[in-house]
Amino acid sequence: MKLWADFHTHTIYSHGTGTIRQNVEIAFKKGLSAIGISEHGPANIGIGTNPDDFERMREEVENVKSNFTEIRILLGCEANVISLDGDLDIPDKILARLDYIMAGLHPMVWTRNLRDGYHLMVENMLQWRIKSFRAKVLDQNTIALTKAVKNHKIAIVTHPGLHLPVDTAALAKTAAECGTALEINAGHGYMTQEFVKIAKKYGVKFAIGSDAHRPSDVGNFRRGLEIAEKAGLNENDIINAVRIPEISRTQGDYSTYVP
Ligand SMILES: [Zn+2]
Ligand SMILES: [Zn+2]
């Protein structure tokens, strides 16, 4: 299976080590047709992107585009879900100027308020030690993510279930209804094969992302491809996979999959 785009890459604007230009250079060298720059939202404690930087990133992306005309360069994000109501940590005004939105749950974020912080941070930490918390936490995480998917135009949910457990079936059902893909994150190896199989039953699409935090990892999909193949996915299940019978037509036609 061959992939044409890496939608999940980080740069020095958060805690990546490379610049936008360096990520694009590697993506181009590896033969990708598109690359997305997807920085963390501002709520990630210590590593979040300054909201003002999205405007700078946009300028930089436009500059780099003039040197790389054969690869499509997209500006996206990896927003944080920061409340049980599915709020995201990037203002709508900024989201509207991005080429696509990815969002996910992370363990160390500034939540909307203390109550959300208790449910999404504290209880998630406690559930690893106190078994009786697990069902409640699973439910809360799932509500937060599915509301985010319903209320925003999210192209991809990043690494569902990593660090913060979710009900894969419920998330996959909502994601399929909303046209949102679930990520198989090659960097973290999540979702696992077992969860991909559960999600596939609901007809949801998947995206394989490198989650590169250094330029050399851009386009490194190996672990994600292994999971996808073992779970029985084919090109039609994965939004950034090249459809073999339609190669000539779809290779440049990725706009269908990027909102
Ligand atoms: Zn992430
Ligand atoms: Zn990431």
Tab-separated table of C-alpha atoms and ligand atoms in Angstrom:
chain	number	residue	atom	x	y	z
A	1	MET	CA	0.000	0.000	0.000
A	2	LYS	CA	1.360	3.436	-0.895
A	3	LEU	CA	0.458	6.692	0.830
A	4	TRP	CA	0.432	10.087	-0.898
A	5	ALA	CA	0.186	12.506	2.043
A	6	ASP	CA	1.442	12.968	5.582
A	7	PHE	CA	-1.109	15.132	7.393
A	8	HIS	CA	0.533	14.887	10.828
A	9	THR	CA	3.893	16.665	11.225
A	10	HIS	CA	5.265	19.026	13.871
A	11	THR	CA	7.880	21.781	13.677
A	12	ILE	CA	9.761	24.197	15.925
A	13	TYR	CA	6.518	26.147	16.382
A	14	SER	CA	5.706	23.549	19.073
A	15	HIS	CA	8.167	20.879	20.183
A	16	GLY	CA	9.362	19.586	16.817
A	17	THR	CA	12.999	20.047	15.833
A	18	GLY	CA	12.641	21.078	12.181
A	19	THR	CA	11.283	24.045	10.279
A	20	ILE	CA	8.297	23.988	7.946
A	21	ARG	CA	10.712	24.124	4.989
A	22	GLN	CA	12.715	21.134	6.290
A	23	ASN	CA	9.561	19.036	6.722
A	24	VAL	CA	8.463	19.914	3.188
A	25	GLU	CA	11.906	19.085	1.748
A	26	ILE	CA	11.842	15.583	3.243
A	27	ALA	CA	8.233	14.985	2.165
A	28	PHE	CA	9.155	15.999	-1.377
A	29	LYS	CA	12.282	13.784	-1.377
A	30	LYS	CA	10.203	10.841	-0.183
A	31	GLY	CA	7.828	11.328	-3.103
A	32	LEU	CA	4.722	12.477	-1.246
A	33	SER	CA	2.155	14.532	-3.179
A	34	ALA	CA	1.076	16.490	-0.102
A	35	ILE	CA	2.283	17.391	3.376
A	36	GLY	CA	0.411	18.946	6.261
A	37	ILE	CA	1.929	21.076	8.990
A	38	SER	CA	-0.169	20.279	12.068
A	39	GLU	CA	0.950	22.034	15.209
A	40	HIS	CA	-0.406	21.416	18.678
A	41	GLY	CA	-3.037	23.837	19.889
A	42	PRO	CA	-2.078	26.356	22.607
A	43	ALA	CA	-3.478	24.253	25.490
A	44	ASN	CA	-0.678	21.651	25.543
A	45	ILE	CA	1.189	22.523	28.724
A	46	GLY	CA	4.706	23.684	27.919
A	47	ILE	CA	4.647	22.829	24.216
A	48	GLY	CA	1.475	24.447	22.837
A	49	THR	CA	1.716	26.788	19.884
A	50	ASN	CA	1.156	30.482	20.472
A	51	PRO	CA	-2.153	31.361	18.723
A	52	ASP	CA	-0.427	34.302	16.978
A	53	ASP	CA	1.986	31.857	15.350
A	54	PHE	CA	-0.699	30.382	13.088
A	55	GLU	CA	-0.586	33.602	11.058
A	56	ARG	CA	3.237	33.352	10.868
A	57	MET	CA	2.993	29.717	9.838
A	58	ARG	CA	0.550	30.668	7.087
A	59	GLU	CA	3.027	33.233	5.710
A	60	GLU	CA	5.848	30.707	5.899
A	61	VAL	CA	3.789	28.028	4.153
A	62	GLU	CA	2.957	30.470	1.330
A	63	ASN	CA	6.673	31.333	1.004
A	64	VAL	CA	7.792	27.713	0.915
A	65	LYS	CA	5.099	26.958	-1.685
A	66	SER	CA	6.905	29.166	-4.193
A	67	ASN	CA	9.973	26.858	-3.992
A	68	PHE	CA	8.053	23.586	-4.041
A	69	THR	CA	5.459	23.627	-6.765
A	70	GLU	CA	5.219	19.842	-7.180
A	71	ILE	CA	4.017	19.060	-3.685
A	72	ARG	CA	0.881	20.414	-2.061
A	73	ILE	CA	1.628	22.118	1.267
A	74	LEU	CA	-1.255	22.379	3.712
A	75	LEU	CA	-1.538	24.224	6.986
A	76	GLY	CA	-3.541	22.281	9.531
A	77	CYS	CA	-3.392	21.774	13.284
A	78	GLU	CA	-3.646	19.195	16.025
A	79	ALA	CA	-6.155	20.924	18.267
A	80	ASN	CA	-6.873	19.762	21.814
A	81	VAL	CA	-10.308	18.837	23.062
A	82	ILE	CA	-10.484	20.856	26.284
A	83	SER	CA	-13.968	20.250	27.687
A	84	LEU	CA	-16.675	17.634	28.045
A	85	ASP	CA	-18.654	19.759	25.560
A	86	GLY	CA	-16.048	19.083	22.891
A	87	ASP	CA	-14.552	22.594	22.820
A	88	LEU	CA	-11.263	22.978	20.967
A	89	ASP	CA	-8.341	25.122	22.128
A	90	ILE	CA	-7.957	26.998	18.834
A	91	PRO	CA	-10.411	29.870	18.222
A	92	ASP	CA	-12.885	29.436	15.342
A	93	LYS	CA	-11.417	32.497	13.648
A	94	ILE	CA	-8.053	30.731	13.323
A	95	LEU	CA	-9.572	27.345	12.482
A	96	ALA	CA	-11.418	28.951	9.577
A	97	ARG	CA	-8.106	29.966	8.007
A	98	LEU	CA	-6.568	26.495	8.133
A	99	ASP	CA	-6.664	23.976	5.291
A	100	TYR	CA	-7.833	21.158	7.575
A	101	ILE	CA	-8.412	20.475	11.263
A	102	MET	CA	-7.161	17.531	13.249
A	103	ALA	CA	-8.074	17.197	16.919
A	104	GLY	CA	-7.418	14.774	19.729
A	105	LEU	CA	-7.108	14.200	23.445
A	106	HIS	CA	-3.757	14.718	25.179
A	107	PRO	CA	-2.909	14.033	28.808
A	108	MET	CA	-1.338	17.373	29.808
A	109	VAL	CA	-3.490	20.303	28.672
A	110	TRP	CA	-5.054	23.459	30.077
A	111	THR	CA	-8.734	22.624	30.008
A	112	ARG	CA	-11.656	25.065	29.660
A	113	ASN	CA	-12.154	25.246	33.430
A	114	LEU	CA	-11.329	23.383	36.640
A	115	ARG	CA	-14.298	21.057	36.359
A	116	ASP	CA	-13.232	19.918	32.880
A	117	GLY	CA	-9.674	19.658	34.172
A	118	TYR	CA	-10.822	17.338	36.922
A	119	HIS	CA	-12.748	15.082	34.509
A	120	LEU	CA	-10.307	15.081	31.599
A	121	MET	CA	-6.974	15.249	33.425
A	122	VAL	CA	-7.197	14.191	37.080
A	123	GLU	CA	-9.670	11.335	36.661
A	124	ASN	CA	-7.751	10.057	33.624
A	125	MET	CA	-4.627	9.822	35.763
A	126	LEU	CA	-6.490	8.218	38.657
A	127	GLN	CA	-8.169	5.563	36.492
A	128	TRP	CA	-4.821	3.822	35.956
A	129	ARG	CA	-4.705	3.144	39.728
A	130	ILE	CA	-8.379	3.056	40.706
A	131	LYS	CA	-10.301	0.527	38.644
A	132	SER	CA	-13.715	1.833	39.644
A	133	PHE	CA	-12.989	5.083	37.741
A	134	ARG	CA	-12.426	3.381	34.404
A	135	ALA	CA	-15.961	3.108	33.062
A	136	LYS	CA	-16.754	6.726	33.979
A	137	VAL	CA	-13.525	8.034	32.438
A	138	LEU	CA	-14.042	6.040	29.249
A	139	ASP	CA	-17.518	7.492	28.972
A	140	GLN	CA	-16.385	11.083	29.593
A	141	ASN	CA	-13.497	10.913	27.129
A	142	THR	CA	-15.834	9.489	24.499
A	143	ILE	CA	-18.450	12.211	25.085
A	144	ALA	CA	-15.803	14.943	24.788
A	145	LEU	CA	-14.363	13.544	21.545
A	146	THR	CA	-17.674	12.737	19.860
A	147	LYS	CA	-19.029	16.212	20.687
A	148	ALA	CA	-15.885	17.745	19.197
A	149	VAL	CA	-16.412	15.692	16.031
A	150	LYS	CA	-20.082	16.706	15.819
A	151	ASN	CA	-19.496	20.407	16.518
A	152	HIS	CA	-16.426	21.090	14.375
A	153	LYS	CA	-15.339	20.228	10.883
A	154	ILE	CA	-12.634	17.805	11.968
A	155	ALA	CA	-10.887	15.945	9.163
A	156	ILE	CA	-8.975	13.532	11.401
A	157	VAL	CA	-9.097	12.526	15.089
A	158	THR	CA	-5.481	11.970	16.115
A	159	HIS	CA	-4.395	8.760	17.872
A	160	PRO	CA	-7.797	7.861	19.438
A	161	GLY	CA	-7.325	5.959	22.696
A	162	LEU	CA	-3.668	6.853	23.238
A	163	HIS	CA	-3.107	7.743	26.932
A	164	LEU	CA	-6.826	8.596	27.345
A	165	PRO	CA	-9.102	5.604	26.665
A	166	VAL	CA	-12.165	6.000	24.430
A	167	ASP	CA	-15.071	3.816	23.361
A	168	THR	CA	-13.827	3.033	19.876
A	169	ALA	CA	-17.177	1.806	18.571
A	170	ALA	CA	-19.058	4.952	19.663
A	171	LEU	CA	-16.365	7.254	18.298
A	172	ALA	CA	-16.168	5.356	14.999
A	173	LYS	CA	-19.946	5.529	14.552
A	174	THR	CA	-20.032	9.320	15.047
A	175	ALA	CA	-16.905	9.857	12.972
A	176	ALA	CA	-18.359	7.839	10.094
A	177	GLU	CA	-21.572	9.919	10.209
A	178	CYS	CA	-19.599	13.187	10.207
A	179	GLY	CA	-17.072	12.198	7.523
A	180	THR	CA	-14.195	12.349	10.008
A	181	ALA	CA	-11.293	9.913	9.714
A	182	LEU	CA	-9.601	8.174	12.648
A	183	GLU	CA	-5.839	8.246	12.707
A	184	ILE	CA	-3.527	5.284	12.840
A	185	ASN	CA	-0.523	7.068	14.303
A	186	ALA	CA	2.719	5.506	13.033
A	187	GLY	CA	4.779	7.280	15.710
A	188	HIS	CA	2.815	5.928	18.669
A	189	GLY	CA	1.465	2.736	17.088
A	190	TYR	CA	-2.061	3.807	18.027
A	191	MET	CA	-4.874	2.947	17.244
A	192	THR	CA	-3.858	-0.665	17.664
A	193	GLN	CA	-4.889	-3.405	15.270
A	194	GLU	CA	-7.605	-4.531	17.681
A	195	PHE	CA	-9.220	-1.065	17.823
A	196	VAL	CA	-8.909	-0.553	14.058
A	197	LYS	CA	-10.871	-3.774	13.512
A	198	ILE	CA	-13.649	-2.564	15.837
A	199	ALA	CA	-13.797	0.869	14.145
A	200	LYS	CA	-13.852	-0.568	10.623
A	201	LYS	CA	-17.190	-2.269	11.324
A	202	TYR	CA	-18.797	1.200	11.412
A	203	GLY	CA	-17.542	2.151	7.947
A	204	VAL	CA	-15.288	4.912	9.252
A	205	LYS	CA	-12.275	5.999	7.186
A	206	PHE	CA	-8.736	6.030	8.534
A	207	ALA	CA	-5.684	8.235	7.998
A	208	ILE	CA	-2.129	7.093	8.618
A	209	GLY	CA	0.079	9.868	10.029
A	210	SER	CA	3.763	9.901	10.963
A	211	ASP	CA	3.353	12.391	13.855
A	212	ALA	CA	6.913	13.409	12.922
A	213	HIS	CA	8.641	15.603	15.484
A	214	ARG	CA	11.819	15.809	13.392
A	215	PRO	CA	12.088	16.188	9.629
A	216	SER	CA	13.628	12.745	9.022
A	217	ASP	CA	10.452	11.128	10.384
A	218	VAL	CA	8.149	12.884	7.915
A	219	GLY	CA	6.557	10.205	5.723
A	220	ASN	CA	7.610	7.372	8.056
A	221	PHE	CA	4.455	5.318	7.925
A	222	ARG	CA	5.859	1.816	8.495
A	223	ARG	CA	4.276	1.064	11.866
A	224	GLY	CA	0.929	2.525	10.782
A	225	LEU	CA	0.911	0.531	7.555
A	226	GLU	CA	1.654	-2.674	9.457
A	227	ILE	CA	-1.305	-2.064	11.778
A	228	ALA	CA	-3.588	-1.221	8.834
A	229	GLU	CA	-2.596	-4.298	6.895
A	230	LYS	CA	-2.890	-6.652	9.874
A	231	ALA	CA	-6.345	-5.201	10.604
A	232	GLY	CA	-7.379	-6.002	7.028
A	233	LEU	CA	-7.723	-2.428	5.720
A	234	ASN	CA	-7.287	-1.683	2.041
A	235	GLU	CA	-6.723	1.486	0.018
A	236	ASN	CA	-10.400	2.388	0.098
A	237	ASP	CA	-10.418	2.530	3.912
A	238	ILE	CA	-7.545	5.020	4.144
A	239	ILE	CA	-7.936	8.640	3.009
A	240	ASN	CA	-4.235	9.120	2.273
A	241	ALA	CA	-3.714	5.823	0.444
A	242	VAL	CA	-3.349	5.700	-3.300
A	243	ARG	CA	-6.252	3.822	-4.866
A	244	ILE	CA	-4.448	1.408	-7.154
A	245	PRO	CA	-7.087	1.121	-9.944
A	246	GLU	CA	-7.524	4.897	-10.053
A	247	ILE	CA	-3.932	5.998	-9.657
A	248	SER	CA	-3.803	8.349	-12.612
A	249	ARG	CA	-7.021	10.105	-11.695
A	250	THR	CA	-6.708	10.318	-7.925
A	251	GLN	CA	-3.038	11.066	-7.529
A	252	GLY	CA	-3.546	14.766	-7.851
A	253	ASP	CA	-7.118	14.771	-6.693
A	254	TYR	CA	-6.631	14.834	-2.946
A	255	SER	CA	-8.907	17.822	-2.484
A	256	THR	CA	-11.826	15.427	-2.049
A	257	TYR	CA	-10.396	14.317	1.258
A	258	VAL	CA	-9.214	17.618	2.669
A	259	PRO	CA	-12.048	19.835	3.843
B	1	ZN	ZN	-0.886	14.112	19.537
B	2	ZN	ZN	1.134	15.148	16.995
